[in-house]
Every structure is written in C-alpha cells, then in structure tokens.
Amino acid sequence: MPRRSPGEIRAQLPHRINRGTRAVIRGLSAATNRQIGRFERKNGLYSGDVAHAFRAWSQTVRRSYPSVELSCEGTTGWRDMHARTLLEAAMRTTSTKARRELRKAVEPLDARFLARTLNNPLTPTDLPWWHRRIRS
C-alpha cells in the first residue's frame, strides 16, 4: 500500500487563521508582555491587539504624511479605538515597571508625531492630545 506524501497530509490539515500579527511587542520584557496579555483578556481583546496597535501607531508616525485618523470616530468598544488610545489604556492599567517600559517604547513615536503635526486650536480640549493634532 503506497504512503501518502507530506503534501497530501498537509492539504488535509485545518487551515490556521493567520492575522499577521505577533502577540508581543518586541523589545519589551516577558513580564511586560504578560501583563499586556492579561489586559487584553480582561477587556475582551484578541491576543496581540495591543501589539497590533503599537505597530499601527509606529507605521502612522513613520509615514511622510501622518494620518491622525486611525479608526472610526464612534467607539463602540475596545476594538474600535484609535491605536494610540488603546496604548494609553494599556499603559494606565499595567504595573509601574511595565508602564515605564511601554512608555519608553512609545515616547519616541510620540515625539516624532508631535514634530510632524501641529496643534489644532479648533478641536475640543477634552480630547486626548493625539486627536487634537493636524498635519503640518
């Protein structure tokens, strides 16, 4: 009886859903990434949503013309949040050491975003600073 080839066996395996994201933020300690994972589970987020928000914020800042709108205006839940807003929420709920570590990773991105955008005096002052910026 002939054996099945490895390709035939792999073809019959269930397909994995690859969201194209890693569940961790590179450069952060394992303890910090675990706390971020707990934050995601506690708030009903998918594993890796904060890491995805970090990458989205990084890509937005690195563009030649940073776009301030990263998501929908009406937030109906955590998944609809602006990437920077989700990062801020993660920073506020983690321990002091993890907060410091995450903030250290986000600060250079924030500085670059601030350097490339201008303050919009017409926006309400109760919005976070990243919502009150316009392209320069």
JSON list of C-alpha atoms in Angstrom, two decimals:
[
{"chain": "A", "resi": 1, "resn": "MET", "atom": "CA", "xyz": [0.00, 0.00, 0.00]},
{"chain": "A", "resi": 2, "resn": "PRO", "atom": "CA", "xyz": [1.55, 3.36, -1.03]},
{"chain": "A", "resi": 3, "resn": "ARG", "atom": "CA", "xyz": [2.09, 6.01, 1.61]},
{"chain": "A", "resi": 4, "resn": "ARG", "atom": "CA", "xyz": [0.62, 9.48, 1.35]},
{"chain": "A", "resi": 5, "resn": "SER", "atom": "CA", "xyz": [3.04, 12.27, 0.60]},
{"chain": "A", "resi": 6, "resn": "PRO", "atom": "CA", "xyz": [3.64, 15.03, 3.16]},
{"chain": "A", "resi": 7, "resn": "GLY", "atom": "CA", "xyz": [1.91, 17.49, 0.82]},
{"chain": "A", "resi": 8, "resn": "GLU", "atom": "CA", "xyz": [-1.27, 15.41, 0.82]},
{"chain": "A", "resi": 9, "resn": "ILE", "atom": "CA", "xyz": [-1.24, 15.21, 4.60]},
{"chain": "A", "resi": 10, "resn": "ARG", "atom": "CA", "xyz": [-0.70, 18.98, 4.96]},
{"chain": "A", "resi": 11, "resn": "ALA", "atom": "CA", "xyz": [-3.51, 19.67, 2.48]},
{"chain": "A", "resi": 12, "resn": "GLN", "atom": "CA", "xyz": [-5.96, 17.82, 4.73]},
{"chain": "A", "resi": 13, "resn": "LEU", "atom": "CA", "xyz": [-4.98, 19.69, 7.89]},
{"chain": "A", "resi": 14, "resn": "PRO", "atom": "CA", "xyz": [-7.29, 22.53, 9.00]},
{"chain": "A", "resi": 15, "resn": "HIS", "atom": "CA", "xyz": [-6.11, 25.95, 7.86]},
{"chain": "A", "resi": 16, "resn": "ARG", "atom": "CA", "xyz": [-4.70, 28.24, 10.50]},
{"chain": "A", "resi": 17, "resn": "ILE", "atom": "CA", "xyz": [-6.02, 31.74, 10.76]},
{"chain": "A", "resi": 18, "resn": "ASN", "atom": "CA", "xyz": [-3.00, 33.98, 10.48]},
{"chain": "A", "resi": 19, "resn": "ARG", "atom": "CA", "xyz": [-3.83, 37.53, 11.44]},
{"chain": "A", "resi": 20, "resn": "GLY", "atom": "CA", "xyz": [-0.33, 38.61, 10.52]},
{"chain": "A", "resi": 21, "resn": "THR", "atom": "CA", "xyz": [0.43, 39.90, 13.99]},
{"chain": "A", "resi": 22, "resn": "ARG", "atom": "CA", "xyz": [2.65, 38.82, 16.79]},
{"chain": "A", "resi": 23, "resn": "ALA", "atom": "CA", "xyz": [1.20, 38.63, 20.25]},
{"chain": "A", "resi": 24, "resn": "VAL", "atom": "CA", "xyz": [4.09, 40.57, 21.78]},
{"chain": "A", "resi": 25, "resn": "ILE", "atom": "CA", "xyz": [5.80, 43.91, 21.37]},
{"chain": "A", "resi": 26, "resn": "ARG", "atom": "CA", "xyz": [9.45, 43.40, 20.50]},
{"chain": "A", "resi": 27, "resn": "GLY", "atom": "CA", "xyz": [11.89, 44.98, 22.91]},
{"chain": "A", "resi": 28, "resn": "LEU", "atom": "CA", "xyz": [9.65, 44.66, 25.96]},
{"chain": "A", "resi": 29, "resn": "SER", "atom": "CA", "xyz": [10.34, 42.16, 28.71]},
{"chain": "A", "resi": 30, "resn": "ALA", "atom": "CA", "xyz": [8.38, 38.94, 29.02]},
{"chain": "A", "resi": 31, "resn": "ALA", "atom": "CA", "xyz": [6.77, 40.20, 32.24]},
{"chain": "A", "resi": 32, "resn": "THR", "atom": "CA", "xyz": [5.50, 43.34, 30.49]},
{"chain": "A", "resi": 33, "resn": "ASN", "atom": "CA", "xyz": [4.15, 41.34, 27.56]},
{"chain": "A", "resi": 34, "resn": "ARG", "atom": "CA", "xyz": [2.38, 39.01, 30.03]},
{"chain": "A", "resi": 35, "resn": "GLN", "atom": "CA", "xyz": [0.73, 42.00, 31.71]},
{"chain": "A", "resi": 36, "resn": "ILE", "atom": "CA", "xyz": [-0.36, 43.32, 28.33]},
{"chain": "A", "resi": 37, "resn": "GLY", "atom": "CA", "xyz": [-1.81, 39.87, 27.60]},
{"chain": "A", "resi": 38, "resn": "ARG", "atom": "CA", "xyz": [-3.76, 39.99, 30.88]},
{"chain": "A", "resi": 39, "resn": "PHE", "atom": "CA", "xyz": [-5.04, 43.46, 29.94]},
{"chain": "A", "resi": 40, "resn": "GLU", "atom": "CA", "xyz": [-6.23, 42.10, 26.59]},
{"chain": "A", "resi": 41, "resn": "ARG", "atom": "CA", "xyz": [-8.01, 39.11, 28.13]},
{"chain": "A", "resi": 42, "resn": "LYS", "atom": "CA", "xyz": [-9.59, 41.23, 30.88]},
{"chain": "A", "resi": 43, "resn": "ASN", "atom": "CA", "xyz": [-11.01, 43.70, 28.34]},
{"chain": "A", "resi": 44, "resn": "GLY", "atom": "CA", "xyz": [-12.19, 41.18, 25.74]},
{"chain": "A", "resi": 45, "resn": "LEU", "atom": "CA", "xyz": [-9.49, 41.93, 23.20]},
{"chain": "A", "resi": 46, "resn": "TYR", "atom": "CA", "xyz": [-7.83, 39.41, 20.93]},
{"chain": "A", "resi": 47, "resn": "SER", "atom": "CA", "xyz": [-4.33, 38.28, 21.80]},
{"chain": "A", "resi": 48, "resn": "GLY", "atom": "CA", "xyz": [-1.94, 40.69, 20.13]},
{"chain": "A", "resi": 49, "resn": "ASP", "atom": "CA", "xyz": [-4.32, 43.65, 19.76]},
{"chain": "A", "resi": 50, "resn": "VAL", "atom": "CA", "xyz": [-2.05, 45.95, 21.79]},
{"chain": "A", "resi": 51, "resn": "ALA", "atom": "CA", "xyz": [0.97, 44.82, 19.77]},
{"chain": "A", "resi": 52, "resn": "HIS", "atom": "CA", "xyz": [-1.02, 45.50, 16.60]},
{"chain": "A", "resi": 53, "resn": "ALA", "atom": "CA", "xyz": [-1.93, 48.96, 17.94]},
{"chain": "A", "resi": 54, "resn": "PHE", "atom": "CA", "xyz": [1.76, 49.60, 18.65]},
{"chain": "A", "resi": 55, "resn": "ARG", "atom": "CA", "xyz": [2.70, 48.64, 15.09]},
{"chain": "A", "resi": 56, "resn": "ALA", "atom": "CA", "xyz": [-0.16, 50.72, 13.65]},
{"chain": "A", "resi": 57, "resn": "TRP", "atom": "CA", "xyz": [0.95, 53.77, 15.66]},
{"chain": "A", "resi": 58, "resn": "SER", "atom": "CA", "xyz": [4.54, 53.18, 14.57]},
{"chain": "A", "resi": 59, "resn": "GLN", "atom": "CA", "xyz": [3.56, 52.95, 10.90]},
{"chain": "A", "resi": 60, "resn": "THR", "atom": "CA", "xyz": [1.38, 56.05, 11.14]},
{"chain": "A", "resi": 61, "resn": "VAL", "atom": "CA", "xyz": [4.20, 58.05, 12.67]},
{"chain": "A", "resi": 62, "resn": "ARG", "atom": "CA", "xyz": [6.74, 56.85, 10.11]},
{"chain": "A", "resi": 63, "resn": "ARG", "atom": "CA", "xyz": [4.66, 57.87, 7.08]},
{"chain": "A", "resi": 64, "resn": "SER", "atom": "CA", "xyz": [5.69, 61.02, 5.28]},
{"chain": "A", "resi": 65, "resn": "TYR", "atom": "CA", "xyz": [2.24, 62.49, 5.97]},
{"chain": "A", "resi": 66, "resn": "PRO", "atom": "CA", "xyz": [0.97, 61.03, 9.24]},
{"chain": "A", "resi": 67, "resn": "SER", "atom": "CA", "xyz": [-2.74, 60.41, 9.26]},
{"chain": "A", "resi": 68, "resn": "VAL", "atom": "CA", "xyz": [-4.40, 61.31, 12.52]},
{"chain": "A", "resi": 69, "resn": "GLU", "atom": "CA", "xyz": [-7.47, 59.13, 11.88]},
{"chain": "A", "resi": 70, "resn": "LEU", "atom": "CA", "xyz": [-6.55, 55.53, 12.59]},
{"chain": "A", "resi": 71, "resn": "SER", "atom": "CA", "xyz": [-10.02, 54.21, 13.26]},
{"chain": "A", "resi": 72, "resn": "CYS", "atom": "CA", "xyz": [-13.70, 55.06, 13.40]},
{"chain": "A", "resi": 73, "resn": "GLU", "atom": "CA", "xyz": [-14.81, 58.16, 15.24]},
{"chain": "A", "resi": 74, "resn": "GLY", "atom": "CA", "xyz": [-17.59, 56.42, 17.17]},
{"chain": "A", "resi": 75, "resn": "THR", "atom": "CA", "xyz": [-16.00, 53.95, 19.52]},
{"chain": "A", "resi": 76, "resn": "THR", "atom": "CA", "xyz": [-18.35, 51.13, 20.41]},
{"chain": "A", "resi": 77, "resn": "GLY", "atom": "CA", "xyz": [-15.74, 49.07, 22.18]},
{"chain": "A", "resi": 78, "resn": "TRP", "atom": "CA", "xyz": [-12.04, 48.42, 22.68]},
{"chain": "A", "resi": 79, "resn": "ARG", "atom": "CA", "xyz": [-11.53, 47.09, 19.14]},
{"chain": "A", "resi": 80, "resn": "ASP", "atom": "CA", "xyz": [-12.81, 50.33, 17.59]},
{"chain": "A", "resi": 81, "resn": "MET", "atom": "CA", "xyz": [-10.36, 52.50, 19.47]},
{"chain": "A", "resi": 82, "resn": "HIS", "atom": "CA", "xyz": [-7.66, 54.66, 17.98]},
{"chain": "A", "resi": 83, "resn": "ALA", "atom": "CA", "xyz": [-4.32, 52.83, 18.19]},
{"chain": "A", "resi": 84, "resn": "ARG", "atom": "CA", "xyz": [-2.75, 55.44, 20.49]},
{"chain": "A", "resi": 85, "resn": "THR", "atom": "CA", "xyz": [-5.82, 55.40, 22.75]},
{"chain": "A", "resi": 86, "resn": "LEU", "atom": "CA", "xyz": [-5.50, 51.64, 23.17]},
{"chain": "A", "resi": 87, "resn": "LEU", "atom": "CA", "xyz": [-1.82, 52.01, 24.01]},
{"chain": "A", "resi": 88, "resn": "GLU", "atom": "CA", "xyz": [-2.63, 54.67, 26.59]},
{"chain": "A", "resi": 89, "resn": "ALA", "atom": "CA", "xyz": [-5.27, 52.42, 28.17]},
{"chain": "A", "resi": 90, "resn": "ALA", "atom": "CA", "xyz": [-2.74, 49.58, 28.36]},
{"chain": "A", "resi": 91, "resn": "MET", "atom": "CA", "xyz": [-0.18, 51.90, 29.96]},
{"chain": "A", "resi": 92, "resn": "ARG", "atom": "CA", "xyz": [-2.63, 53.07, 32.59]},
{"chain": "A", "resi": 93, "resn": "THR", "atom": "CA", "xyz": [-3.67, 49.60, 33.74]},
{"chain": "A", "resi": 94, "resn": "THR", "atom": "CA", "xyz": [-0.29, 47.85, 33.94]},
{"chain": "A", "resi": 95, "resn": "SER", "atom": "CA", "xyz": [2.17, 47.92, 36.85]},
{"chain": "A", "resi": 96, "resn": "THR", "atom": "CA", "xyz": [4.63, 50.76, 37.29]},
{"chain": "A", "resi": 97, "resn": "LYS", "atom": "CA", "xyz": [7.55, 48.85, 35.78]},
{"chain": "A", "resi": 98, "resn": "ALA", "atom": "CA", "xyz": [5.54, 47.65, 32.78]},
{"chain": "A", "resi": 99, "resn": "ARG", "atom": "CA", "xyz": [4.07, 51.13, 32.31]},
{"chain": "A", "resi": 100, "resn": "ARG", "atom": "CA", "xyz": [7.55, 52.65, 32.32]},
{"chain": "A", "resi": 101, "resn": "GLU", "atom": "CA", "xyz": [8.79, 50.08, 29.83]},
{"chain": "A", "resi": 102, "resn": "LEU", "atom": "CA", "xyz": [5.85, 50.53, 27.45]},
{"chain": "A", "resi": 103, "resn": "ARG", "atom": "CA", "xyz": [6.02, 54.32, 27.73]},
{"chain": "A", "resi": 104, "resn": "LYS", "atom": "CA", "xyz": [9.74, 54.18, 26.90]},
{"chain": "A", "resi": 105, "resn": "ALA", "atom": "CA", "xyz": [8.87, 52.32, 23.69]},
{"chain": "A", "resi": 106, "resn": "VAL", "atom": "CA", "xyz": [6.03, 54.71, 22.76]},
{"chain": "A", "resi": 107, "resn": "GLU", "atom": "CA", "xyz": [7.75, 58.03, 23.62]},
{"chain": "A", "resi": 108, "resn": "PRO", "atom": "CA", "xyz": [9.99, 58.21, 20.52]},
{"chain": "A", "resi": 109, "resn": "LEU", "atom": "CA", "xyz": [6.95, 57.59, 18.33]},
{"chain": "A", "resi": 110, "resn": "ASP", "atom": "CA", "xyz": [5.01, 60.31, 20.14]},
{"chain": "A", "resi": 111, "resn": "ALA", "atom": "CA", "xyz": [7.90, 62.76, 19.77]},
{"chain": "A", "resi": 112, "resn": "ARG", "atom": "CA", "xyz": [8.09, 62.12, 16.05]},
{"chain": "A", "resi": 113, "resn": "PHE", "atom": "CA", "xyz": [4.31, 62.51, 15.71]},
{"chain": "A", "resi": 114, "resn": "LEU", "atom": "CA", "xyz": [4.41, 65.80, 17.63]},
{"chain": "A", "resi": 115, "resn": "ALA", "atom": "CA", "xyz": [7.25, 67.07, 15.45]},
{"chain": "A", "resi": 116, "resn": "ARG", "atom": "CA", "xyz": [5.34, 66.30, 12.24]},
{"chain": "A", "resi": 117, "resn": "THR", "atom": "CA", "xyz": [1.94, 67.66, 13.25]},
{"chain": "A", "resi": 118, "resn": "LEU", "atom": "CA", "xyz": [0.52, 70.91, 14.57]},
{"chain": "A", "resi": 119, "resn": "ASN", "atom": "CA", "xyz": [-1.92, 71.64, 17.35]},
{"chain": "A", "resi": 120, "resn": "ASN", "atom": "CA", "xyz": [-5.47, 72.23, 16.09]},
{"chain": "A", "resi": 121, "resn": "PRO", "atom": "CA", "xyz": [-6.95, 75.03, 18.21]},
{"chain": "A", "resi": 122, "resn": "LEU", "atom": "CA", "xyz": [-10.48, 74.34, 16.92]},
{"chain": "A", "resi": 123, "resn": "THR", "atom": "CA", "xyz": [-10.80, 70.86, 18.43]},
{"chain": "A", "resi": 124, "resn": "PRO", "atom": "CA", "xyz": [-12.35, 70.37, 21.87]},
{"chain": "A", "resi": 125, "resn": "THR", "atom": "CA", "xyz": [-9.82, 70.41, 24.69]},
{"chain": "A", "resi": 126, "resn": "ASP", "atom": "CA", "xyz": [-11.30, 67.33, 26.35]},
{"chain": "A", "resi": 127, "resn": "LEU", "atom": "CA", "xyz": [-9.92, 65.11, 23.54]},
{"chain": "A", "resi": 128, "resn": "PRO", "atom": "CA", "xyz": [-6.53, 63.40, 24.01]},
{"chain": "A", "resi": 129, "resn": "TRP", "atom": "CA", "xyz": [-3.59, 65.26, 22.52]},
{"chain": "A", "resi": 130, "resn": "TRP", "atom": "CA", "xyz": [-3.22, 62.86, 19.55]},
{"chain": "A", "resi": 131, "resn": "HIS", "atom": "CA", "xyz": [-6.77, 63.70, 18.44]},
{"chain": "A", "resi": 132, "resn": "ARG", "atom": "CA", "xyz": [-6.05, 67.43, 18.58]},
{"chain": "A", "resi": 133, "resn": "ARG", "atom": "CA", "xyz": [-3.24, 67.36, 16.00]},
{"chain": "A", "resi": 134, "resn": "ILE", "atom": "CA", "xyz": [-3.32, 68.17, 12.27]},
{"chain": "A", "resi": 135, "resn": "ARG", "atom": "CA", "xyz": [-0.78, 67.57, 9.53]},
{"chain": "A", "resi": 136, "resn": "SER", "atom": "CA", "xyz": [1.76, 70.30, 9.08]}
]
